[in-house]
Amino acid sequence: MRLFHLALCYLLFGCSVCSSQPQQPEFTFEASSNVESRPSTTVSPTVTLILSSASLLSTTKMGRCYDAYDDSCKGGIAALMAYARNNTVDSDIGRLVLPRIDIKSSFVQMHPLDWSVNRLVLKDYFNFDVFWGVLSFTTQQLYSKERDVSDLQSTDFPLLASTLDIPISNAWKQFVQDIHFHEETGLAVMKVVRSRDRNHDRIQKTIESCKSLLSVIHQINWQAGCFPQEEPTPYWSYMQSSALWYNLSQTSSQQQQHPEHPCWIPVIITGQGFDPPMMDTFVDALATYEKFPPAVIYQPLGIDKFATPGKVHNTWVYWNPAYKIYGFDQLRLHLRHDPSLTHTQNEVLDLTVTQEDTGNIDEQVKDDQFVRDIEFLKDLMVEAEINDPLLGNTTEMLYTREGQFQRCYGGECPLGNLFADALRWRAQADVAVINSGGVRGSGWPAGEVRTSNIWRSFFFANTLCEISMSGLSLFRLFNYSTSLATFRPWNSNAADRPGDRLFQVSGARITYNTELNTSRLISMKIWDKETQEYEPVDRLKIYKVASTSWECEGFVPVPDYLTTELVMKGERPAEIVDELVQNVVGSYLQSLNGKVYDTSIKGRLINDTDSLQAMDWIQTEESCPFRTYWSEEYLTCFDCPDVSQVQFAEEMLNGEGVSGQDDAYLLQATVVNGENFTITVLPKQIPSWISWAPEGGAISSTSVTSRDAGTGNEDQVLLEPAQTHTFSFVATSRDLDAGIAQATVSFAVQDGGSYPGCSGDDVKPELKKPEGSRYAGFVLMAISCLMSISFAAWVYWNRDDRVVHKLQPEFLIGLCVGTFILCFSILPLSIVDELEKESARDHACQATPWLMVLGFNMIMSSLYAKLWRINKLFGGNSFARVTITARQAAIATSALFVTNLILLCIWTIVDPLKWRSAMSLYGSCTDVGPAGQGLYATIFVLTMINLVLTSHQAFKARNISDEFSESTSLGFAVFTSAQIVVVGLPILFLISEDNPDAQYLLQTMMIFAISTSGLLLIFVPIILHQRERQSQPPGAGRLHISGMNTTTTMANSNHALSAQSGLSGTSSHGANSKRTSAW
């Protein structure tokens, strides 16, 4: 029945309807005139398929491969065809070569025919009937707009680009082929175009497009009788039974005959736009396509999964993970065909692959045809060399690379500047970067610059690349570059530090220190078009960056910095623009309009070996310090939105009234939103004697009413960034006692966002300490410091005096130094809120505990050492001689002092005090985080331990009487300090933060009392004793026997010795008494 239908169809309608290739324009093809005809009765058992990426010439540089036997001949279409002929076997009857159009080589750019030289070589000389290439042909980007490509737009030499949606307005619409039907091999080939959009929807659309094309091939094969076992569709069933088709056939004018066609074998070739997961999805979907799966799916650049051809269901799959630029894959399809049948579906029984490397062409493949091909291409190359257009003028361009010398590896180089400037100019970018390994060549003399000069300096077929990067991403890029580069022009390609990692730049000034071991980046600055100066890089600002396709796709791991790691808000991964770098440089020189390009060094890469602090901008969520929050959008730790940036402009609100009277006065405070986001300010706390001013600002005694703040939405104020608002208050003195009344009006700030780890604070008018209290503190500090200096000078002046010498000058000087340090802590305590800069306030905050702790511990350590020595000498009952040196006493007390010193250093480095104006009305120094609080508590405990231990030594020495009554004076000094601390600290904690006058005065009084009490209680007795001793008659002496409270007076004459003893029944005689002193 099926055979009858086919015969009837041919009789009635002619071959135009029933032939193996229907008259559908998008699937028609023109057979190449030099292709050998395949006998209709014989089908080749094997056919070969070659996807070519070869250039037109067998060289990447002009002026080479003039002779077929020259060693400089590498690759090229002539070599590919020579290998293809050499690899032919007896079973090969058909061969299909799909060449890629060459639009990036210097030969094509310089030849008079420009891109159209491809047609001359590929179509007219090698007789290829189709080509494939880049998308710029069809999308009409800038790269293809600049050229006349009309000679490439033809139906006899179409562009093979399957699954490409071309708008009807595009001139390439009618010259693009979805499926290439190759009669010699019987292959129906689809070249799936490369997709830069790698999302799931895109791959699904590509799969559906391929299924549609496979259905077209299936329909053609079905009409050719390749599936006799299949039932006809309802359309063909109707056609068989309808007489209308006979009448229609009588009016048909198409009665031409066509040779018999084979049953087409569908082959799909994919591009580089498919990553491995997408390729898996693609293969699974098409191999299981129930209607007509492809026979072969081939990807030139794949992964190891199908490095050896394998089958997925009935589809052969091959991915080449090692595809070479100087090479090609020759796929050989082994077919099964029964010659006895006129129509049968070809089946691929096996798929074998021959991989060829044409980098070094074997002599055995250089046949006569190869020699003729090279001779023909040589003539074309000579034409290109003669056609060398003038681009512009420059000063002398020094040679960049010669032998082992590579100038750009050592730092900034002129040629790198030229290419970077051109890239930045074309992309209208802020910054341009290009690696130091690509720019090379012998340079050129001052004067004219031609196309050949540019191509000799950069012969890679790289194109423009554009990226949008934040300052943080720029830091990552340049930190990698400067850390890995050798900065050596000689022998600079070590395995651990390849020299080409250094980027030549435009629009930037990069400072580094080559003497640092790891991170070398010191600073980054970007050229500001408005200020016409280099400005520091803004961490969060988005900069437009230009580079080349090599940096964006192939220069591992640089593409990661330019694509996958660009996750910050506003950043855009690398986008390739199909415009050759050489053309960009040429256009840039032409744009100068005769102006000479200056090739001198511009100071863009600077080696500063004096700067030792490298940049460190890398932050993580875990590294965010206290009172900051992590922003995933910006990969940055931001300060918590606190009221340090939402402040009142007035320092203090003052008013005067008469106590007990209904006097009312107006107070106004202006709040400023210094944050970069919108906030809401609403009242939170207001004292009873202050209320809000009525609308309009008019006040009287009857208008003053008490009202709780924050009870209604009418008090909320919305403030945009940098916006201000003035709040008006009314104060009455009716219920106030005579004197000064201070109170706080606080406000809550709603930031309108979610900031993990941040807690809200109240905003209040930040007030400074009253001037009277500040002056009182300065006076107390001056008195105490002058006393310390005076007593220290007295000790030094009388250091040879017997009294001072016996009391150990080192102890006395140490006491004076400690007292001076302690009293000097009043200075940062007094001026911290007067300082303008936030950093200066922070330093003053941390300086206060340093001075307090060190001063107090030095005083206690000096007293402890003295008392410990007295107890060691006189605390026992034995009269044995005991010697205690100053060194031993210092060692005994230095442990706590040194420990506190170490803890203070750690505290300052890890988590120092910060000035927080938002925590109270007057601002204060607060601990930043748990680490600071823990260190503060530890230092406080150790200081109190020092005080307790010193008090214990004073208690032990309370009954010891020495020559100068030291133990008594020292004990009074220690117990006075302890009493001040025990009584003063609880009172200090009980005073409200909103009463800074009392807080400040109590702190300064405690410091003053501890400082002066120790000095007066110790030095006054010593000075009085010295004067008493100096007033005694000459020759008189005084003997004091410790522990016996016995005084013996001796005269110069030989009078009898008289003694008075406090011990009953005991007498003391000069001859029998043991003379003992405290030292």
Short mmCIF file of C-alpha atoms in Angstrom, two decimals, residues 154 226 373 415 419 516 596 713:
data_model
loop_
_atom_site.label_atom_id
_atom_site.label_comp_id
_atom_site.label_asym_id
_atom_site.label_seq_id
_atom_site.Cartn_x
_atom_site.Cartn_y
_atom_site.Cartn_z
CA SER A 154 24.91 34.63 -0.46
CA CYS A 226 12.91 5.72 4.98
CA ASP A 373 47.59 25.67 -1.57
CA LEU A 415 53.12 49.51 24.92
CA PHE A 419 46.69 49.18 24.60
CA LEU A 516 56.50 42.60 51.01
CA VAL A 596 51.22 62.34 18.60
CA ASN A 713 1.66 59.64 65.66
#
